[in-house]
Amino acid sequence: MILRSKSPILTLCGAILVFGMSLFGSAAADIVTPPSPLDTSSIQTSIQCYSLPYGAIGFLSHILTYKTILCLTFSHSPWIPCMTLTHYKLDATLGFLSLISAGILSLVAIVRCRFSWPFMLLIAWKLLLSVTLACMTMHRAYEVSQGNIHRGQITKKPGFWLIAYGFGMLLGVVGLFDILIKVWPTRSKKMEIITGAFAAAIGIVALLGALRACCTHAKDVAGWYAFLGSIGAGGVLAALYCDWILAAIEVQGGGNWWGFPSGDIAAIYWSYFVAKRLPFFAI
């Protein structure tokens, strides 16, 4: 039996699969009987189809995700940063399970929002972030298995998976802008404050990036990495802004800032949250 196995990897996989199947049972019904067409002219109505984390919970999820990406880039355990990654079999398993489960749940969410293309683009953004995180985890596990880390050869190759997230960010920003255009005429004061704060932060990052690019010689690799880093920082801020502006829209319609899901999407919501956290436990 799995629970009696001496391998902690098999024990963990078995527990995750049993837990995921129990949660996903009700979520699968949304594929067979997806929601009926919504009045997509109203964002407060369209947001009902969105079944992924946002608000304070989405913000926390993104912070943990970006911390995981940063630690994986330098081959450190996300939840024990002082520990160098060594358990490549476990890490590869976590990455694979996250890739499959988060991918399937994202597709379920896309089906739910098929009548509202801006929210479909937001979900595609989250999907590519999940794929990036999972693939970085598996890529780093492969490098550990080759003994590169123990020889002091820590490469940044897993970071190239961030290119996929860049494409997702472009898609998501298009959807986010469309949502803002529709909701802005009836905006609340809190929406203005959130938008102003993040616009200022993104503007400062963009200005610093532009100045760095202007002062960088064509052959200055470090300078161009800094410029690309400023673009990445802008993408991080855009994702965090998305969490809070969706919460503000929900609050305007009588919701809450936490982003707690309603009963009909709770299974997808929390299953996705758990699936995306798996790479965080790489060691």
mmCIF file of C-alpha atoms in Angstrom:
data_model
loop_
_atom_site.group_PDB
_atom_site.id
_atom_site.type_symbol
_atom_site.label_atom_id
_atom_site.label_comp_id
_atom_site.label_asym_id
_atom_site.label_seq_id
_atom_site.Cartn_x
_atom_site.Cartn_y
_atom_site.Cartn_z
ATOM 1 C CA MET A 1 0.000 0.000 0.000
ATOM 2 C CA ILE A 2 1.153 3.562 -0.692
ATOM 3 C CA LEU A 3 0.783 4.678 2.901
ATOM 4 C CA ARG A 4 3.092 1.868 4.040
ATOM 5 C CA SER A 5 5.723 2.670 1.453
ATOM 6 C CA LYS A 6 9.141 3.638 2.718
ATOM 7 C CA SER A 7 9.321 6.293 0.015
ATOM 8 C CA PRO A 8 8.123 9.730 1.157
ATOM 9 C CA ILE A 9 7.594 10.615 -2.497
ATOM 10 C CA LEU A 10 5.002 7.884 -2.989
ATOM 11 C CA THR A 11 3.316 8.770 0.276
ATOM 12 C CA LEU A 12 3.090 12.433 -0.702
ATOM 13 C CA CYS A 13 1.858 11.671 -4.218
ATOM 14 C CA GLY A 14 -0.812 9.333 -2.909
ATOM 15 C CA ALA A 15 -2.066 11.865 -0.390
ATOM 16 C CA ILE A 16 -2.165 14.652 -2.973
ATOM 17 C CA LEU A 17 -3.960 12.546 -5.565
ATOM 18 C CA VAL A 18 -6.603 11.352 -3.095
ATOM 19 C CA PHE A 19 -7.145 14.904 -1.845
ATOM 20 C CA GLY A 20 -7.265 16.334 -5.378
ATOM 21 C CA MET A 21 -9.719 13.719 -6.657
ATOM 22 C CA SER A 22 -12.084 14.343 -3.747
ATOM 23 C CA LEU A 23 -12.071 18.099 -4.403
ATOM 24 C CA PHE A 24 -12.176 17.853 -8.174
ATOM 25 C CA GLY A 25 -15.257 15.650 -8.250
ATOM 26 C CA SER A 26 -17.678 18.524 -7.932
ATOM 27 C CA ALA A 27 -15.516 20.821 -10.067
ATOM 28 C CA ALA A 28 -15.716 18.418 -13.008
ATOM 29 C CA ALA A 29 -19.435 18.998 -13.221
ATOM 30 C CA ASP A 30 -18.738 22.528 -14.433
ATOM 31 C CA ILE A 31 -17.199 21.086 -17.619
ATOM 32 C CA VAL A 32 -20.302 19.029 -18.376
ATOM 33 C CA THR A 33 -22.765 21.736 -17.398
ATOM 34 C CA PRO A 34 -20.927 25.065 -17.707
ATOM 35 C CA PRO A 35 -22.664 28.294 -16.684
ATOM 36 C CA SER A 36 -25.226 29.825 -19.028
ATOM 37 C CA PRO A 37 -24.365 32.944 -21.065
ATOM 38 C CA LEU A 38 -23.884 36.033 -18.898
ATOM 39 C CA ASP A 39 -24.549 39.688 -19.542
ATOM 40 C CA THR A 40 -20.970 40.462 -20.511
ATOM 41 C CA SER A 41 -21.712 44.197 -20.631
ATOM 42 C CA SER A 42 -21.678 44.136 -16.822
ATOM 43 C CA ILE A 43 -18.340 43.287 -15.232
ATOM 44 C CA GLN A 44 -20.043 42.731 -11.876
ATOM 45 C CA THR A 45 -22.037 39.964 -13.576
ATOM 46 C CA SER A 46 -19.213 38.566 -15.692
ATOM 47 C CA ILE A 47 -16.892 38.207 -12.699
ATOM 48 C CA GLN A 48 -19.176 35.443 -11.398
ATOM 49 C CA CYS A 49 -17.558 33.052 -13.884
ATOM 50 C CA TYR A 50 -14.042 33.768 -12.582
ATOM 51 C CA SER A 51 -13.084 30.858 -10.329
ATOM 52 C CA LEU A 52 -9.376 31.494 -9.576
ATOM 53 C CA PRO A 53 -7.942 33.294 -6.519
ATOM 54 C CA TYR A 54 -7.958 37.096 -6.372
ATOM 55 C CA GLY A 55 -8.246 39.736 -3.658
ATOM 56 C CA ALA A 56 -6.177 39.158 -0.514
ATOM 57 C CA ILE A 57 -5.991 35.404 -1.155
ATOM 58 C CA GLY A 58 -4.864 35.952 -4.746
ATOM 59 C CA PHE A 59 -2.316 38.501 -3.537
ATOM 60 C CA LEU A 60 -0.908 35.968 -1.057
ATOM 61 C CA SER A 61 -0.844 33.309 -3.776
ATOM 62 C CA HIS A 62 1.149 35.572 -6.093
ATOM 63 C CA ILE A 63 3.629 36.535 -3.357
ATOM 64 C CA LEU A 64 4.289 32.851 -2.615
ATOM 65 C CA THR A 65 4.572 32.099 -6.344
ATOM 66 C CA TYR A 66 7.122 34.837 -6.994
ATOM 67 C CA LYS A 67 9.118 33.825 -3.925
ATOM 68 C CA THR A 68 9.146 30.249 -5.250
ATOM 69 C CA ILE A 69 10.369 31.404 -8.665
ATOM 70 C CA LEU A 70 13.132 33.506 -7.095
ATOM 71 C CA CYS A 71 14.327 30.652 -4.875
ATOM 72 C CA LEU A 72 14.243 28.120 -7.717
ATOM 73 C CA THR A 73 16.309 30.466 -9.872
ATOM 74 C CA PHE A 74 19.132 30.227 -7.330
ATOM 75 C CA SER A 75 18.473 26.560 -6.491
ATOM 76 C CA HIS A 76 17.207 27.147 -2.956
ATOM 77 C CA SER A 77 14.197 25.625 -1.234
ATOM 78 C CA PRO A 78 11.279 28.126 -1.317
ATOM 79 C CA TRP A 79 10.056 27.237 2.162
ATOM 80 C CA ILE A 80 13.547 26.766 3.671
ATOM 81 C CA PRO A 81 15.589 29.389 1.744
ATOM 82 C CA CYS A 82 18.823 28.526 3.540
ATOM 83 C CA MET A 83 18.671 24.963 2.144
ATOM 84 C CA THR A 84 20.035 24.108 -1.299
ATOM 85 C CA LEU A 85 17.814 21.842 -3.398
ATOM 86 C CA THR A 86 18.894 18.190 -3.225
ATOM 87 C CA HIS A 87 15.775 15.953 -3.400
ATOM 88 C CA TYR A 88 15.355 16.075 -7.158
ATOM 89 C CA LYS A 89 12.919 13.139 -7.376
ATOM 90 C CA LEU A 90 10.522 14.758 -4.947
ATOM 91 C CA ASP A 91 10.892 18.159 -6.612
ATOM 92 C CA ALA A 92 10.270 16.735 -10.092
ATOM 93 C CA THR A 93 7.170 14.958 -8.795
ATOM 94 C CA LEU A 94 5.843 18.158 -7.208
ATOM 95 C CA GLY A 95 6.434 20.087 -10.425
ATOM 96 C CA PHE A 96 4.706 17.455 -12.549
ATOM 97 C CA LEU A 97 1.666 17.213 -10.265
ATOM 98 C CA SER A 98 1.375 20.994 -10.186
ATOM 99 C CA LEU A 99 1.612 21.207 -13.977
ATOM 100 C CA ILE A 100 -1.153 18.657 -14.568
ATOM 101 C CA SER A 101 -3.547 19.679 -11.794
ATOM 102 C CA ALA A 102 -3.219 23.473 -12.142
ATOM 103 C CA GLY A 103 -3.418 23.119 -15.927
ATOM 104 C CA ILE A 104 -6.647 21.105 -15.833
ATOM 105 C CA LEU A 105 -8.245 23.442 -13.285
ATOM 106 C CA SER A 106 -7.284 26.491 -15.377
ATOM 107 C CA LEU A 107 -8.966 24.919 -18.407
ATOM 108 C CA VAL A 108 -12.090 24.340 -16.319
ATOM 109 C CA ALA A 109 -12.014 28.030 -15.379
ATOM 110 C CA ILE A 110 -11.615 29.034 -19.038
ATOM 111 C CA VAL A 111 -14.653 26.952 -19.998
ATOM 112 C CA ARG A 112 -16.672 28.676 -17.282
ATOM 113 C CA CYS A 113 -15.714 32.112 -18.658
ATOM 114 C CA ARG A 114 -16.106 31.278 -22.340
ATOM 115 C CA PHE A 115 -18.773 34.008 -22.687
ATOM 116 C CA SER A 116 -16.433 36.728 -21.350
ATOM 117 C CA TRP A 117 -13.158 36.950 -23.283
ATOM 118 C CA PRO A 118 -11.425 39.454 -20.922
ATOM 119 C CA PHE A 119 -11.686 36.974 -18.061
ATOM 120 C CA MET A 120 -10.537 34.175 -20.366
ATOM 121 C CA LEU A 121 -7.370 36.192 -21.010
ATOM 122 C CA LEU A 122 -6.852 36.722 -17.278
ATOM 123 C CA ILE A 123 -7.115 32.974 -16.724
ATOM 124 C CA ALA A 124 -4.692 32.308 -19.591
ATOM 125 C CA TRP A 125 -2.280 34.660 -17.798
ATOM 126 C CA LYS A 126 -2.596 32.623 -14.595
ATOM 127 C CA LEU A 127 -2.319 29.369 -16.560
ATOM 128 C CA LEU A 128 0.999 30.359 -18.133
ATOM 129 C CA LEU A 129 2.306 31.461 -14.733
ATOM 130 C CA SER A 130 1.425 28.026 -13.332
ATOM 131 C CA VAL A 131 3.101 26.321 -16.304
ATOM 132 C CA THR A 132 6.202 28.490 -15.859
ATOM 133 C CA LEU A 133 6.444 27.667 -12.157
ATOM 134 C CA ALA A 134 5.961 23.920 -12.670
ATOM 135 C CA CYS A 135 8.450 23.735 -15.554
ATOM 136 C CA MET A 136 11.063 25.698 -13.602
ATOM 137 C CA THR A 137 10.652 23.223 -10.741
ATOM 138 C CA MET A 138 11.152 20.204 -13.029
ATOM 139 C CA HIS A 139 14.034 21.863 -14.903
ATOM 140 C CA ARG A 140 15.859 22.654 -11.680
ATOM 141 C CA ALA A 141 15.242 19.094 -10.429
ATOM 142 C CA TYR A 142 16.857 17.773 -13.624
ATOM 143 C CA GLU A 143 19.930 19.944 -13.081
ATOM 144 C CA VAL A 144 20.200 18.741 -9.485
ATOM 145 C CA SER A 145 19.981 15.141 -10.709
ATOM 146 C CA GLN A 146 22.978 15.787 -12.980
ATOM 147 C CA GLY A 147 25.074 16.882 -10.017
ATOM 148 C CA ASN A 148 25.590 20.417 -11.327
ATOM 149 C CA ILE A 149 24.519 22.043 -8.079
ATOM 150 C CA HIS A 150 26.967 20.045 -5.966
ATOM 151 C CA ARG A 151 29.799 21.077 -8.295
ATOM 152 C CA GLY A 152 28.885 24.719 -7.770
ATOM 153 C CA GLN A 153 27.534 25.073 -11.310
ATOM 154 C CA ILE A 154 24.266 26.869 -10.533
ATOM 155 C CA THR A 155 22.925 28.017 -13.879
ATOM 156 C CA LYS A 156 20.021 30.376 -14.521
ATOM 157 C CA LYS A 157 18.662 28.242 -17.363
ATOM 158 C CA PRO A 158 15.383 27.430 -15.545
ATOM 159 C CA GLY A 159 14.727 31.177 -15.566
ATOM 160 C CA PHE A 160 14.226 31.061 -19.339
ATOM 161 C CA TRP A 161 10.798 29.572 -18.661
ATOM 162 C CA LEU A 162 9.800 33.094 -17.635
ATOM 163 C CA ILE A 163 9.559 33.895 -21.343
ATOM 164 C CA ALA A 164 6.335 31.840 -21.420
ATOM 165 C CA TYR A 165 5.007 33.914 -18.537
ATOM 166 C CA GLY A 166 5.859 37.049 -20.516
ATOM 167 C CA PHE A 167 3.448 35.987 -23.248
ATOM 168 C CA GLY A 168 0.812 35.277 -20.628
ATOM 169 C CA MET A 169 1.335 38.710 -19.109
ATOM 170 C CA LEU A 170 0.684 40.368 -22.474
ATOM 171 C CA LEU A 171 -2.579 38.446 -22.855
ATOM 172 C CA GLY A 172 -3.658 39.220 -19.316
ATOM 173 C CA VAL A 173 -2.948 42.939 -19.563
ATOM 174 C CA VAL A 174 -5.171 43.153 -22.662
ATOM 175 C CA GLY A 175 -8.027 41.525 -20.760
ATOM 176 C CA LEU A 176 -7.379 43.676 -17.686
ATOM 177 C CA PHE A 177 -7.508 46.891 -19.719
ATOM 178 C CA ASP A 178 -10.826 45.876 -21.277
ATOM 179 C CA ILE A 179 -12.271 45.219 -17.806
ATOM 180 C CA LEU A 180 -11.039 48.617 -16.594
ATOM 181 C CA ILE A 181 -12.548 50.416 -19.578
ATOM 182 C CA LYS A 182 -15.934 48.852 -18.863
ATOM 183 C CA VAL A 183 -15.913 49.393 -15.110
ATOM 184 C CA TRP A 184 -14.285 52.843 -14.954
ATOM 185 C CA PRO A 185 -17.442 54.943 -15.632
ATOM 186 C CA THR A 186 -18.975 53.477 -12.441
ATOM 187 C CA ARG A 187 -15.720 53.296 -10.469
ATOM 188 C CA SER A 188 -15.548 53.704 -6.723
ATOM 189 C CA LYS A 189 -13.084 55.868 -4.800
ATOM 190 C CA LYS A 190 -11.225 52.731 -3.695
ATOM 191 C CA MET A 191 -10.713 51.720 -7.321
ATOM 192 C CA GLU A 192 -9.168 55.117 -8.027
ATOM 193 C CA ILE A 193 -6.800 54.810 -5.054
ATOM 194 C CA ILE A 194 -5.710 51.260 -5.990
ATOM 195 C CA THR A 195 -5.216 52.196 -9.640
ATOM 196 C CA GLY A 196 -3.321 55.381 -8.785
ATOM 197 C CA ALA A 197 -0.969 53.623 -6.365
ATOM 198 C CA PHE A 198 -0.081 50.789 -8.739
ATOM 199 C CA ALA A 199 0.139 53.128 -11.759
ATOM 200 C CA ALA A 200 2.692 55.238 -9.864
ATOM 201 C CA ALA A 201 4.713 52.154 -8.872
ATOM 202 C CA ILE A 202 4.692 50.747 -12.412
ATOM 203 C CA GLY A 203 5.576 54.178 -13.810
ATOM 204 C CA ILE A 204 8.610 54.453 -11.521
ATOM 205 C CA VAL A 205 9.789 50.961 -12.491
ATOM 206 C CA ALA A 206 9.308 51.752 -16.200
ATOM 207 C CA LEU A 207 11.243 55.025 -15.850
ATOM 208 C CA LEU A 208 14.144 53.321 -14.089
ATOM 209 C CA GLY A 209 14.164 50.602 -16.737
ATOM 210 C CA ALA A 210 14.195 53.169 -19.553
ATOM 211 C CA LEU A 211 17.047 55.101 -17.925
ATOM 212 C CA ARG A 212 19.011 51.874 -17.477
ATOM 213 C CA ALA A 213 18.495 50.990 -21.135
ATOM 214 C CA CYS A 214 19.630 54.431 -22.293
ATOM 215 C CA CYS A 215 22.797 54.200 -20.182
ATOM 216 C CA THR A 216 23.596 50.628 -21.186
ATOM 217 C CA HIS A 217 26.192 49.787 -23.810
ATOM 218 C CA ALA A 218 25.074 47.297 -26.451
ATOM 219 C CA LYS A 219 27.537 44.699 -25.105
ATOM 220 C CA ASP A 220 26.734 45.302 -21.423
ATOM 221 C CA VAL A 221 24.954 42.044 -20.588
ATOM 222 C CA ALA A 222 24.404 42.952 -16.939
ATOM 223 C CA GLY A 223 22.764 46.209 -17.967
ATOM 224 C CA TRP A 224 20.331 44.476 -20.285
ATOM 225 C CA TYR A 225 19.512 41.937 -17.586
ATOM 226 C CA ALA A 226 18.660 44.857 -15.312
ATOM 227 C CA PHE A 227 16.429 46.306 -18.030
ATOM 228 C CA LEU A 228 14.622 42.975 -18.452
ATOM 229 C CA GLY A 229 14.315 42.779 -14.683
ATOM 230 C CA SER A 230 12.472 46.099 -14.651
ATOM 231 C CA ILE A 231 10.032 44.712 -17.212
ATOM 232 C CA GLY A 232 9.538 41.650 -15.020
ATOM 233 C CA ALA A 233 8.957 43.869 -11.975
ATOM 234 C CA GLY A 234 6.302 45.723 -13.930
ATOM 235 C CA GLY A 235 4.631 42.393 -14.714
ATOM 236 C CA VAL A 236 4.666 41.421 -11.035
ATOM 237 C CA LEU A 237 3.018 44.722 -10.083
ATOM 238 C CA ALA A 238 0.409 44.272 -12.824
ATOM 239 C CA ALA A 239 -0.511 40.831 -11.456
ATOM 240 C CA LEU A 240 -0.819 42.185 -7.900
ATOM 241 C CA TYR A 241 -2.904 45.098 -9.188
ATOM 242 C CA CYS A 242 -5.199 42.631 -10.940
ATOM 243 C CA ASP A 243 -5.839 40.862 -7.614
ATOM 244 C CA TRP A 244 -6.907 44.043 -5.843
ATOM 245 C CA ILE A 245 -8.883 45.656 -8.673
ATOM 246 C CA LEU A 246 -10.965 42.494 -9.108
ATOM 247 C CA ALA A 247 -11.595 42.528 -5.367
ATOM 248 C CA ALA A 248 -12.657 46.174 -5.589
ATOM 249 C CA ILE A 249 -15.109 45.283 -8.373
ATOM 250 C CA GLU A 250 -16.448 42.450 -6.239
ATOM 251 C CA VAL A 251 -16.806 44.733 -3.195
ATOM 252 C CA GLN A 252 -18.749 47.205 -5.325
ATOM 253 C CA GLY A 253 -21.183 44.386 -6.050
ATOM 254 C CA GLY A 254 -21.484 43.375 -2.389
ATOM 255 C CA GLY A 255 -18.497 41.000 -2.164
ATOM 256 C CA ASN A 256 -15.415 41.043 0.062
ATOM 257 C CA TRP A 257 -11.747 42.019 -0.162
ATOM 258 C CA TRP A 258 -10.524 38.534 0.722
ATOM 259 C CA GLY A 259 -11.786 37.008 -2.515
ATOM 260 C CA PHE A 260 -13.496 34.111 -0.749
ATOM 261 C CA PRO A 261 -15.252 31.948 -3.371
ATOM 262 C CA SER A 262 -18.948 31.173 -3.480
ATOM 263 C CA GLY A 263 -20.046 27.587 -2.936
ATOM 264 C CA ASP A 264 -20.382 26.704 -6.638
ATOM 265 C CA ILE A 265 -16.715 27.481 -7.427
ATOM 266 C CA ALA A 266 -15.079 26.675 -4.080
ATOM 267 C CA ALA A 267 -13.803 23.267 -5.269
ATOM 268 C CA ILE A 268 -12.040 24.730 -8.325
ATOM 269 C CA TYR A 269 -10.770 27.737 -6.366
ATOM 270 C CA TRP A 270 -9.137 25.883 -3.482
ATOM 271 C CA SER A 271 -7.936 22.955 -5.619
ATOM 272 C CA TYR A 272 -6.123 25.448 -7.855
ATOM 273 C CA PHE A 273 -4.636 27.221 -4.826
ATOM 274 C CA VAL A 274 -3.282 23.908 -3.479
ATOM 275 C CA ALA A 275 -2.025 22.753 -6.907
ATOM 276 C CA LYS A 276 -0.092 25.970 -7.421
ATOM 277 C CA ARG A 277 1.540 25.670 -3.990
ATOM 278 C CA LEU A 278 3.135 22.264 -4.603
ATOM 279 C CA PRO A 279 6.471 23.618 -5.997
ATOM 280 C CA PHE A 280 6.782 25.736 -2.849
ATOM 281 C CA PHE A 281 7.666 22.560 -0.933
ATOM 282 C CA ALA A 282 10.646 21.650 -3.125
ATOM 283 C CA ILE A 283 13.656 20.791 -0.961
#
